[in-house]
XYZ file of C-alpha atoms in Angstrom:
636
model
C -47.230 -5.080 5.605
C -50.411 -5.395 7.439
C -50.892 -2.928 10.389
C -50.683 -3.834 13.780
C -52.980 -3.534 16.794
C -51.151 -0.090 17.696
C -51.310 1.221 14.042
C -54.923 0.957 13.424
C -55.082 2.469 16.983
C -53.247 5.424 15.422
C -55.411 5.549 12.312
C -58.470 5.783 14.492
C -56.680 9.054 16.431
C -55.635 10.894 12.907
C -58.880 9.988 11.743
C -60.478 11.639 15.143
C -58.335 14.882 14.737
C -59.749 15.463 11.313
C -63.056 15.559 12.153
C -62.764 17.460 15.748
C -61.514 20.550 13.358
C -64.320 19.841 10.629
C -66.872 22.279 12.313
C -64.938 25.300 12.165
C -64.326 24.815 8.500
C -67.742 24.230 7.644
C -68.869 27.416 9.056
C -65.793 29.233 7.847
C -67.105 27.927 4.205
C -71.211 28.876 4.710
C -69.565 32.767 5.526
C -67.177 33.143 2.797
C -69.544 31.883 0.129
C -72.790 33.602 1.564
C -70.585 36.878 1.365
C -69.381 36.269 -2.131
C -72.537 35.868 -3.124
C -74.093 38.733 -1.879
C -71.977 40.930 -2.071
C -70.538 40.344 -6.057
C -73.965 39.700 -7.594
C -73.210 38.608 -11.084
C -75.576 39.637 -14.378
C -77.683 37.347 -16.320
C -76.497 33.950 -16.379
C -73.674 34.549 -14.433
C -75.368 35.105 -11.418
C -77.201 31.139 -12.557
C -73.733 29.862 -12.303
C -72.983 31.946 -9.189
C -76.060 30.476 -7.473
C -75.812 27.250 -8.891
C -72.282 27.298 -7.032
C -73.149 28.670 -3.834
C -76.006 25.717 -3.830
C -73.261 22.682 -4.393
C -71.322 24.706 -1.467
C -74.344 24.284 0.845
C -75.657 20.537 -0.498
C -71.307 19.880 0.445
C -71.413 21.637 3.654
C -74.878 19.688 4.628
C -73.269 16.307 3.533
C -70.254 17.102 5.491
C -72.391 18.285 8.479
C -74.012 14.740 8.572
C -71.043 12.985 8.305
C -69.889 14.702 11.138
C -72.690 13.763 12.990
C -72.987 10.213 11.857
C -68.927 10.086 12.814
C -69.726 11.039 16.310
C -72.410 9.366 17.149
C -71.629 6.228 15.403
C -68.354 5.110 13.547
C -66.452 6.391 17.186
C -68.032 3.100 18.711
C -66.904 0.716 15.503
C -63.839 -1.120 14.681
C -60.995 -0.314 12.215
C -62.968 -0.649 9.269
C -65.475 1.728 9.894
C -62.858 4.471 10.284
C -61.301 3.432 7.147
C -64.313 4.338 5.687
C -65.343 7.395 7.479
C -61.651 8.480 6.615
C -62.868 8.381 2.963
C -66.087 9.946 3.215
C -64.257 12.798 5.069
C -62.017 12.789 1.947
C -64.700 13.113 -0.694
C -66.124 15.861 1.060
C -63.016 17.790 1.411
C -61.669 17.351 -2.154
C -65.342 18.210 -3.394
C -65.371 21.534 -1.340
C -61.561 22.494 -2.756
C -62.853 21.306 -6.066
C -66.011 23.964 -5.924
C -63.495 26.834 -4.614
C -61.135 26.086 -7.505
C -63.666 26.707 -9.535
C -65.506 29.684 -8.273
C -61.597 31.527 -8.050
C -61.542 30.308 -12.060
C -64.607 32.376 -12.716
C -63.629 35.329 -10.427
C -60.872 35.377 -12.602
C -62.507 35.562 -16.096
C -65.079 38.417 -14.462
C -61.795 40.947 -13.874
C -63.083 42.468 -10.935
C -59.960 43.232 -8.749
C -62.411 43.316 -5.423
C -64.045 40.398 -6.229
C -60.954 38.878 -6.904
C -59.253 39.919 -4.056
C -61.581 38.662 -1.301
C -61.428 34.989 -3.283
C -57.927 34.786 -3.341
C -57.597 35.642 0.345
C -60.750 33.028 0.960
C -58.176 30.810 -0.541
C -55.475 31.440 0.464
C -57.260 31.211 4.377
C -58.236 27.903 3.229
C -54.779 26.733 1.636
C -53.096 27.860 5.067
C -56.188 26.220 7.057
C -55.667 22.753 5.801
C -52.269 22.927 6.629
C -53.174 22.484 10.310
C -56.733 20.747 9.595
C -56.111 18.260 7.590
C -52.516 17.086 9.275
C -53.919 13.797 10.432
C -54.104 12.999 6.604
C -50.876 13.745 4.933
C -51.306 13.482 1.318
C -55.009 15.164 1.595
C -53.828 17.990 3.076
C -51.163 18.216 0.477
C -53.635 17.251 -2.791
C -56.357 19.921 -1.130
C -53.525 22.329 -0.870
C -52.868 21.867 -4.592
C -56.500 21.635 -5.964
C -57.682 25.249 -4.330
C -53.880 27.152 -5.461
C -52.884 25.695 -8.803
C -56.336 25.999 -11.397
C -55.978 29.783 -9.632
C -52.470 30.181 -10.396
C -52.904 28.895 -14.255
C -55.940 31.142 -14.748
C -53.988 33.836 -13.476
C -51.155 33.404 -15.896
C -53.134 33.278 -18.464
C -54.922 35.871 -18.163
C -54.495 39.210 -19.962
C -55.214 41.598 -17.722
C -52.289 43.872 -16.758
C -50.796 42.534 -12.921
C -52.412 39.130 -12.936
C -49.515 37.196 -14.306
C -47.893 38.349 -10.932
C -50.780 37.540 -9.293
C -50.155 33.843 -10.835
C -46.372 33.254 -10.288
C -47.038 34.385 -6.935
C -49.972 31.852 -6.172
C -47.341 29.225 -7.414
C -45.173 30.530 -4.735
C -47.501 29.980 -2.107
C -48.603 26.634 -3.116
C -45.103 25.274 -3.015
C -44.898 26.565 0.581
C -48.292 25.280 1.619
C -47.658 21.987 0.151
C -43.593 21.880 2.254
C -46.299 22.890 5.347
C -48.885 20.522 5.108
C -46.141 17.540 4.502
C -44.296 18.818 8.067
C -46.998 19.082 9.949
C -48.549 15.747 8.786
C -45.078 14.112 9.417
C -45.392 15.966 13.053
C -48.784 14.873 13.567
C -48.432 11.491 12.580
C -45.095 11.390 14.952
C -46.956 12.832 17.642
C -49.793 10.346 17.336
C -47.276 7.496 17.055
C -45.164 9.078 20.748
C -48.991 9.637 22.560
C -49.435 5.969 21.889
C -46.139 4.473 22.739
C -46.188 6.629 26.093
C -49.389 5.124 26.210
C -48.040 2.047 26.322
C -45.441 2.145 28.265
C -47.464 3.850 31.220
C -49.750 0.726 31.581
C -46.932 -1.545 30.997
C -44.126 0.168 32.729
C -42.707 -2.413 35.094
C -42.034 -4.772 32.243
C -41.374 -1.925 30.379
C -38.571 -0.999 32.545
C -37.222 -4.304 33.337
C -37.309 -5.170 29.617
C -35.465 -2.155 28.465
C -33.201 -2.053 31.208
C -32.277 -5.803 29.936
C -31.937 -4.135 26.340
C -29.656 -1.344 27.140
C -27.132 -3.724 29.122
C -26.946 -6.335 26.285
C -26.215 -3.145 24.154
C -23.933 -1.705 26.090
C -21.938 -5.257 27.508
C -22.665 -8.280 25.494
C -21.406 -9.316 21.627
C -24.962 -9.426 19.510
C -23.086 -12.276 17.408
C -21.479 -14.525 20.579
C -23.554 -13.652 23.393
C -19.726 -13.058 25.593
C -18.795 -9.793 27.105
C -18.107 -6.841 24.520
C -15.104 -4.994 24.742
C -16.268 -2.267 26.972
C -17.869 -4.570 29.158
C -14.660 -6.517 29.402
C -12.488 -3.802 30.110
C -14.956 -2.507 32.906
C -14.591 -6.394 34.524
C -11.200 -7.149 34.380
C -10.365 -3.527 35.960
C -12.702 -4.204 38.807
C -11.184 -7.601 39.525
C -7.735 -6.124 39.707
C -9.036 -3.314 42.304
C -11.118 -5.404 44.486
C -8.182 -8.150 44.196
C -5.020 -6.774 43.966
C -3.136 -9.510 45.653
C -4.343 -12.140 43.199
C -1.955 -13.189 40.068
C -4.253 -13.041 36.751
C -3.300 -14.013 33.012
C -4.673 -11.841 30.322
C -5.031 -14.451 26.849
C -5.150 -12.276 23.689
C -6.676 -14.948 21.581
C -6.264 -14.492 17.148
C -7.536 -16.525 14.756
C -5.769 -18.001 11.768
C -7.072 -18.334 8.204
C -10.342 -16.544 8.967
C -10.246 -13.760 6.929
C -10.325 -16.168 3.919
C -13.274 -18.019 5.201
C -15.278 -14.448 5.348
C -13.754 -13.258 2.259
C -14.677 -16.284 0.275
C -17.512 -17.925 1.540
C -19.351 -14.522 2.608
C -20.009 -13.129 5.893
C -22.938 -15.623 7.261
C -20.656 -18.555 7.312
C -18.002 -16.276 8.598
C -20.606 -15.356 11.310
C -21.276 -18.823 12.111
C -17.925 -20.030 12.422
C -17.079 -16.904 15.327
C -19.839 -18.604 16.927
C -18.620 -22.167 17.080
C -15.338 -21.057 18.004
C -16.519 -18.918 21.184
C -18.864 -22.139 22.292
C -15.363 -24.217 21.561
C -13.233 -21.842 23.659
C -16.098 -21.968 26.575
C -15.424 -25.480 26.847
C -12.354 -25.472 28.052
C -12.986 -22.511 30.850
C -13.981 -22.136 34.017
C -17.340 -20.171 34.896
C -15.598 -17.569 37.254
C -13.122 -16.664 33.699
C -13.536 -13.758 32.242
C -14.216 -14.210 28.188
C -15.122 -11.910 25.119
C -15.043 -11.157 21.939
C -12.276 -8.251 20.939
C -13.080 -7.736 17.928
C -14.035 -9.709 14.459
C -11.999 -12.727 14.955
C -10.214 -11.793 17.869
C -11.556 -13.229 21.970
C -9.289 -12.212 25.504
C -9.643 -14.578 28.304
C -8.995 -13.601 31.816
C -8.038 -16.337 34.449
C -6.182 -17.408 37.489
C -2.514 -18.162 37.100
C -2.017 -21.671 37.395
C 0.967 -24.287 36.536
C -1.071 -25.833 33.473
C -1.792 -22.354 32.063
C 0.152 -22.762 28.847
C -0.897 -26.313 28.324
C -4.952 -25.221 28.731
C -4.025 -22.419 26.619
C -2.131 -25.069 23.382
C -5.548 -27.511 24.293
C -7.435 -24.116 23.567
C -6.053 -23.875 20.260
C -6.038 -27.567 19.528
C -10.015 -27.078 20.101
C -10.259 -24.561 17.683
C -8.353 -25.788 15.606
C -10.336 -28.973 15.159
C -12.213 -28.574 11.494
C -15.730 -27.073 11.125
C -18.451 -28.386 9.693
C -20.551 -26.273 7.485
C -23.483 -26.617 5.189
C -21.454 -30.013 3.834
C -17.849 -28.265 3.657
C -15.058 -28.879 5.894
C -13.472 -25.447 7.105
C -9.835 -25.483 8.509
C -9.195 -22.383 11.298
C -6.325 -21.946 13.758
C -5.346 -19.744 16.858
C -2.555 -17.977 18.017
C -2.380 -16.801 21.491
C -0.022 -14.167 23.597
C -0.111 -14.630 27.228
C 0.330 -11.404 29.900
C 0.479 -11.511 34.070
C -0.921 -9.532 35.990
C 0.965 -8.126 38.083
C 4.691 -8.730 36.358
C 3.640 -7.108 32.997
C 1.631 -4.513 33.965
C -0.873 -3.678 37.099
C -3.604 -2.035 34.809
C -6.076 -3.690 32.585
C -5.263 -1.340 29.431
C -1.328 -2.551 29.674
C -1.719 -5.931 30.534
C -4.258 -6.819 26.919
C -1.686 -4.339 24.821
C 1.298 -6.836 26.027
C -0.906 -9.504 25.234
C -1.676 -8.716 22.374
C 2.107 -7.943 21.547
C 2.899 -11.452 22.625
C 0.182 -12.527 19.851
C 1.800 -10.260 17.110
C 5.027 -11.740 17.855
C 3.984 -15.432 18.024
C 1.739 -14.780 15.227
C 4.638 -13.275 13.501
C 7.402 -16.276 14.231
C 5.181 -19.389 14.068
C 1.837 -19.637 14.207
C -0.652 -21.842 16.451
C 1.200 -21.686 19.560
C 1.372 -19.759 22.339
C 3.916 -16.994 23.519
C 4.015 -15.173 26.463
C 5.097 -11.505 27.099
C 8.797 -10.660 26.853
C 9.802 -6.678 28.081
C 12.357 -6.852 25.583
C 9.573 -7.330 22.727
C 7.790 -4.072 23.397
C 9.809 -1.261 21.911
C 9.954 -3.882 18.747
C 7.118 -4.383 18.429
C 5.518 -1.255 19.615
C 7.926 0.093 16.516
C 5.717 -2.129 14.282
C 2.668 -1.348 15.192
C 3.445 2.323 14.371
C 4.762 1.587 10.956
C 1.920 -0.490 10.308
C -0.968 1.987 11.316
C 1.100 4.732 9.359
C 1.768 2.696 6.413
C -1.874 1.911 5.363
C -2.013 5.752 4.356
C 1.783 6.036 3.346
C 0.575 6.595 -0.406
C -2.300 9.437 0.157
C 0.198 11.348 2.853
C 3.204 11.251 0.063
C 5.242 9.378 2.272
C 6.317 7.116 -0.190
C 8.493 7.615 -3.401
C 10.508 6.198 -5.897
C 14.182 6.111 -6.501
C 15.986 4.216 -9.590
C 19.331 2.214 -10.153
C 20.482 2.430 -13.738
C 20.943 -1.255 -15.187
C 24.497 -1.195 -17.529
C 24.446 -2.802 -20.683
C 28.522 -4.594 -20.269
C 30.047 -4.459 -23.693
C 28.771 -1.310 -24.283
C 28.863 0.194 -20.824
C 25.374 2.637 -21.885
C 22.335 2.563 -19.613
C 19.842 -0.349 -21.116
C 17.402 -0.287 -17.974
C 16.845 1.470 -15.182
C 15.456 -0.217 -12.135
C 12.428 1.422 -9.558
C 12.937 0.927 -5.882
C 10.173 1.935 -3.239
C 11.464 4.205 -0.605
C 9.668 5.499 2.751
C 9.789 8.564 4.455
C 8.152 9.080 7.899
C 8.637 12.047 10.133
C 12.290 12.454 8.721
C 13.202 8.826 9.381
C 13.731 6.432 6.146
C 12.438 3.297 7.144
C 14.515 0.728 5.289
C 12.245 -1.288 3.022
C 13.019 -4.735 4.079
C 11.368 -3.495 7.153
C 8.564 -1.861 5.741
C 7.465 -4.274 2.789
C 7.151 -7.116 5.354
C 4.291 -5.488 7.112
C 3.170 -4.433 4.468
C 2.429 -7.830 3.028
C 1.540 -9.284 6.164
C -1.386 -6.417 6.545
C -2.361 -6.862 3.013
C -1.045 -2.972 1.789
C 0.888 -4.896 -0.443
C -1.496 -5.024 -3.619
C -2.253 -1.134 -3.614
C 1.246 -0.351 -2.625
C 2.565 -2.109 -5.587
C 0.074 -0.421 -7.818
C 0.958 2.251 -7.040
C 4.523 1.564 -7.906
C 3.724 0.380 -11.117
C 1.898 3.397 -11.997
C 4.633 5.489 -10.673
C 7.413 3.948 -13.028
C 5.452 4.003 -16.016
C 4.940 7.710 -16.096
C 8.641 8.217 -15.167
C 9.715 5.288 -17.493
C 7.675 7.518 -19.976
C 9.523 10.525 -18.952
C 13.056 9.070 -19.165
C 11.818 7.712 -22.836
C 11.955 11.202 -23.741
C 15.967 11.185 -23.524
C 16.573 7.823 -24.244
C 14.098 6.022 -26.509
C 13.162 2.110 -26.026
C 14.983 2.565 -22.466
C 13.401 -0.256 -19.900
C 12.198 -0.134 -16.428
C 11.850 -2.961 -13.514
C 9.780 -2.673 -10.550
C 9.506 -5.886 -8.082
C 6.204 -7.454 -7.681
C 5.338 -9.184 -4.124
C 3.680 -13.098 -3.942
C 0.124 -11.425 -3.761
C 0.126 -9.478 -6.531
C 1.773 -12.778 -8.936
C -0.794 -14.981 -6.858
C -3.833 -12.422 -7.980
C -6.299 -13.395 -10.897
C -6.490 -9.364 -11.654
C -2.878 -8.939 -11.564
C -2.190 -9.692 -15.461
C -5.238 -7.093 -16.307
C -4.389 -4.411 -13.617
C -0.733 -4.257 -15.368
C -3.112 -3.728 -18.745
C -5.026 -1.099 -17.606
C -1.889 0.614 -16.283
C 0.158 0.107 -19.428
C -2.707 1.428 -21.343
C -3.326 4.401 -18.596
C 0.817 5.733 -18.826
C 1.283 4.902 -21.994
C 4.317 3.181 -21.579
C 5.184 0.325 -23.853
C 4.487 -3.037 -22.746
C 7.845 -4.517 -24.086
C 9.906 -1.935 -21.956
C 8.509 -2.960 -18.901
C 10.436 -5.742 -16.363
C 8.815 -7.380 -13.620
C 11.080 -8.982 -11.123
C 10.011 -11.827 -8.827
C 11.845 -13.751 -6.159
C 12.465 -17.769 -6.255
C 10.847 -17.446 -3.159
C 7.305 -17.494 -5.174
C 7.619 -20.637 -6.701
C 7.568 -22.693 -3.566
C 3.601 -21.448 -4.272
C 0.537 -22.327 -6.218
C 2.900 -22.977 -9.091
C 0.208 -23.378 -11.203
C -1.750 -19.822 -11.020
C 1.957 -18.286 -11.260
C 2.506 -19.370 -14.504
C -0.741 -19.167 -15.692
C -0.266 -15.465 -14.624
C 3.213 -14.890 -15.946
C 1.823 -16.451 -19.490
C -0.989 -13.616 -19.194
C 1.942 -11.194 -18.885
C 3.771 -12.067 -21.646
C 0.909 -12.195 -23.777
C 0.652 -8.368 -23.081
C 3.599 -8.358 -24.057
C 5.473 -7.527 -20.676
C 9.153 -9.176 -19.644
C 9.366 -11.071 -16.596
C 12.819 -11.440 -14.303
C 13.904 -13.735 -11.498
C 15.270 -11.665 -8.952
C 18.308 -12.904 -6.189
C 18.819 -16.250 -7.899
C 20.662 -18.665 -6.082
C 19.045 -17.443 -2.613
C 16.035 -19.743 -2.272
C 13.711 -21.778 -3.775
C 15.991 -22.988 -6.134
C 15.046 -25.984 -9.203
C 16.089 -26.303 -12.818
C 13.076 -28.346 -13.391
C 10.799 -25.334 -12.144
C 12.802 -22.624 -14.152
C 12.234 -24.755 -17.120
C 8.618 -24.478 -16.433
C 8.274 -20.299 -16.132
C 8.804 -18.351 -19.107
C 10.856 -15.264 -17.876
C 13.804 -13.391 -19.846
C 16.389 -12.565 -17.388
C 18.022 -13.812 -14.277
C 19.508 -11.703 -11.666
C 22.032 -12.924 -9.611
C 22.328 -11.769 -6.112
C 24.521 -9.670 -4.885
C 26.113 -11.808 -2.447
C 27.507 -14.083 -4.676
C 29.002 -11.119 -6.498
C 31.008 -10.012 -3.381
C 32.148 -13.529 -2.488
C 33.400 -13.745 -6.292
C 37.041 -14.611 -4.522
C 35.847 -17.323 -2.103
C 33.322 -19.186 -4.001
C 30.816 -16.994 -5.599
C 32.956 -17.472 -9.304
C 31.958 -20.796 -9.234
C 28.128 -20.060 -8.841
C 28.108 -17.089 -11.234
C 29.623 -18.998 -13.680
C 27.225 -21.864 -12.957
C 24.130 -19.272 -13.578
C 25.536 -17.973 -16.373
C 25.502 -21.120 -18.497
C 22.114 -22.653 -17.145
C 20.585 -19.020 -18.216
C 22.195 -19.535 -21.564
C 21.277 -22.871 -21.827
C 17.112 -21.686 -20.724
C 17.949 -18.502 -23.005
C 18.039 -16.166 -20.455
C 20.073 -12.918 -20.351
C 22.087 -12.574 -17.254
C 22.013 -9.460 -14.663
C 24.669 -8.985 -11.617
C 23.164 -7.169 -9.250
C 25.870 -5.444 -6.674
C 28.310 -4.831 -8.900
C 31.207 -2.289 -6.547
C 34.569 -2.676 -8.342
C 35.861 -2.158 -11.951
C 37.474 -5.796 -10.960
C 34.123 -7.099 -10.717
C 32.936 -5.472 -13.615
C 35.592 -6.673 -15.493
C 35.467 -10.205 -14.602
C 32.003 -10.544 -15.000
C 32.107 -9.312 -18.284
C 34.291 -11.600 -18.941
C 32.332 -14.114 -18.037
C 29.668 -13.031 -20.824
C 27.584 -11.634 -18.209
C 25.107 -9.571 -20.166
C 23.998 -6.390 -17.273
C 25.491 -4.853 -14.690
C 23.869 -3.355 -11.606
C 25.611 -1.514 -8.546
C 27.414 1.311 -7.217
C 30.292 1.483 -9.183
C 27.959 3.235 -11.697
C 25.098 4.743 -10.319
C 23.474 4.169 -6.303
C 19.756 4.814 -6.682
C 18.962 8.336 -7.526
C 15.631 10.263 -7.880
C 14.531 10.726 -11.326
C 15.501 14.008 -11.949
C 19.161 13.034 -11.031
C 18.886 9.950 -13.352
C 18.044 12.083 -16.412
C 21.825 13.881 -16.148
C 23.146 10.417 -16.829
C 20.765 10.060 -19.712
C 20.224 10.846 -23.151
């Protein structure tokens, strides 16, 4: 990245700092060395190298001293470049000074005179703890010069043999890791403070615009969507509460507005497309609004309006999602979106802003949840419904990790022998002693998409037990149920794998049941799926036949190995139902399928049905469903 005007500004102030506390070094240096000298004369050619080191520490002081000069009277006048380069000479003559230290502490070392070496280690140490504040305008200098004056001394130390120096060494070590932790903070520091003088600077000689400009960035932050340019949600809020205390006689309607089939677009075409088409939908839904209306975005694909009750409200409101709902195009593809809206008035459902968007909102589950693309409008006797929902769906997302859920199991009779062949799993919730009946619960959570990790969890659950129950009964089977969007899901055929292979449990004793309801699907990708099943070996059941999407020509096409026939037309067996068992029984026979009644009640039943050549049973004239520990006393 190249630097910018207000960088090289900085450069030029870290460069300035160095050099203002250059002086004080320098002369620092001339004493130390002059009393080294003098006062630890070496012998013979000792005392050469002694002077010959004292005379490179003057010729480096001198160069340094005319670089200080030269900096002040000349490079402080220049542009950027010139302190790039004064930056280095400053560098060269600070690394060559450390350099000429290291090596004078090397031979202080070697001479073993504890005085000597004494005075040099505090000289640098002095220096070490010096540079820490001295050189902070140059970060990794100060950190290098740290390292070339403590570590040559620490690794002559430890090798050393006199007696105490090895001590001497690790200490040193010690100390340079601290000096070097010191020099990097107060660069950082420096360089931070540098970088605040400047932008203080700054906003001194600039301040009006300064002001105005932040004061425009704080309120976008704080009240308008980055992505939309509406109202955020806080902003909103604040609005639409104001309007109903400055006008409490006026009649408002609060639109909770919910798209349709976006997720999907974000999920699958990534979140830049997804981006663009919240865009094009809040320009859409500005169309068709009037400039006193209060609009914003919610949330991700969510928008509340706020207008004047009027006689045409619901019709603007279906033209609103008729607008929306009008294809988008994108880079050359055609995306399809929709809208469902909920409607509350102010003041019949609610005389605070809070209430009135949570009963909107409601009025958008519950037309989302009956038929979608239309409007509805608050009804008081949907709120303890759906207020009920809500809870069970913001408690069932984290059913599994709170242990809320569990599994109970039905034992599956074989008829002509009357011994357990298979024992069904059935999901059961618990939450805050209530049992929440799960043709309430596994609604939401399909709708909510807790579905998939529900039902692997399920599947994981009955293995191990299946396993378990093995134990008593060898090759004994279990079912679970498995929802439309875990049949529908590419990675359903290998999560069952992985799970299989995880338990243990043996891929031919394992049953899943789907409804007839999942063949009015992609028909296709189902029986692709189902034929990755049965390659693994798994069996595969139609559950509640008779009950919907019913078609011989379909059942020819899926390869399952056992029909279940609901219950209902077990208990109508006198009025009717005969009829259609017996009409089940011979089109399973004829697709070689084995037959299971499900609701089995009365040894009449039983009897009849097995009769009939009905091959399972399945009720509570043998076993309700049980936990598993009460299921293994009717095992083995």
């Amino acid at each position: 990245m190249l630097p910018t005007e207000l960088s090289q500004v900085e450069q030029k102030d870290a460069v300035n700092l160095l050099y203002s506390n250059v002086g004080m070094g320098l002369l620092v240096t001339l004493l130390s060395s002059a009393v080294l000298v003098f006062t630890f004369p070496h012998e013979g050619t000792q005392r050469v190298t002694q002077l010959i080191w004292w005379g490179a520490t003057l010729a480096t002081i001198l160069f340094r001293l005319v670089d200080l000069a030269y900096f002040f009277f000349k490079t402080r006048h220049r542009d950027s470049f010139a302190y790039g380069r004064a930056l280095s000479r400053f560098s060269f003559g600070a690394l060559t000074a450390g350099a000429l230290w290291s090596i004078y502490s090397v031979i202080v070392v070697q001479n073993n005179n504890w005085a000597e070496l004494a005075i040099t280690c505090i000289n640098v140490a002095a220096f070490s703890g010096g540079s820490v504040t001295f050189l902070s305008g140059a970060r990794k200098l100060s950190m290098f010069y740290c390292g070339m004056l403590l570590l040559p001394l620490s690794v002559a130390l430890l090798l050393s043999d006199q007696e105490g120096y090895d001590t001497l060494g690790y200490l040193t070590i010690a100390f340079f890791f601290v000096m070097v932790t010191g020099a990097s903070k107060a660069a950082r520091y420096t360089s931070r403070s540098i970088h605040l003088k400047h932008q203080n600077d700054h906003l001194l000689s600039h301040m009006e615009q300064e002001v105005v400009k932040r004061t425009q960035e704080i309120y976008s932050l704080s009240n308008i969507d980055p992505l939309t340019g509406l109202y955020n949600r806080k902003a909103f809020s604040e609005k639409l509460e104001y309007r109903l205390q400055t006008q409490p006689n006026s009649k408002l309607a609060v639109l909770f507005i919910d798209l349709d089939g976006f997720k999907s677009i974000n999920d699958s075409l990534g979140h830049e497309t997804g981006d663009h088409v919240i865009r094009e939908v809040s320009k859409r839904i500005q169309q068709n609004i009037e400039p006193s209306d209060l609009l914003c975005r919610w949330g991700g694909d969510e928008f509340l309006l706020a207008v004047e009750q009027h006689e045409e409200l619901l019709e603007n409101a279906q033209e609103i999602i008729d607008l929306i709902s009008i294809p988008y195009l994108i880079d050359g593809s055609k995306l399809s979106l929709g809208a469902t809206i909920g409607i509350a008035y102010y003041p019949q459902h609610g005389s605070q802003h809070e209430r009135l968007i949570q009963r909107a909102d409601m009025a958008m589950y519950n037309q989302k949840r009956t038929k979608k693309g239309r409007v509805g409008v608050f009804d008081e006797s949907l709120r303890e419904q759906l207020l009920r929902e809500i809870r069970l769906r913001d408690h069932l997302e984290n059913a599994i990790h709170r242990h809320e859920l569990f599994l109970v199991y039905q034992p599956i009779i074989a008829s002509e022998t009357g011994q357990i062949d298979a024992v069904e799993a059935l999901l059961r919730w618990r939450l805050d002693d209530e049992m929440i009946p799960p043709d309430e619960f596994i609604g939401i959570a399909e709708q909510y998409g807790f579905i998939r990790a529900i039902g692997l969890w399920v599947l994981g659950e009955a293995c191990l037990a299946g396993k378990r129950m093995q134990i008593l009964q060898k090759g004994l089977g279990i079912s679970v149920n498995v929802s439309i969007q875990q049949l529908l899901d590419d990675d359903f055929p290998t999560e069952v794998a992985a799970t299989l292979k995880r338990t243990g449990f043996p891929a031919h004793c394992l049953d899943l049941e789907i409804t007839e309801s999942l063949f009015a699907h992609d028909k296709h990708r189902l029986i692709d799926n189902i034929k990755r099943l049965k390659e693994l070996g798994v069996q595969v059941s139609i559950d509640d036949f008779g009950t919907g999407y019913s078609s011989l020509s379909v059942m020819q096409e899926f390869d399952v190995d056992y029909v279940k026939i609901d219950r209902s037309f077990i208990w109508t067996m006198d009025t009717g139902g005969r009829a259609i068992v017996e009409a089940v029984s011979q089109i399973a026979s004829a697709f070689d399928y084995k037959v299971v009644a499900e609701g089995v009640e009365t040894e009449d039943q039983r009897r009849l049905l097995t009769n009939m050549g009905i091959e399972y049973l399945q009720g509570y004239l043998f076993l309700p469903p049980v936990p598993e520990d009460e299921l293994m006393q009717h095992l083995g």
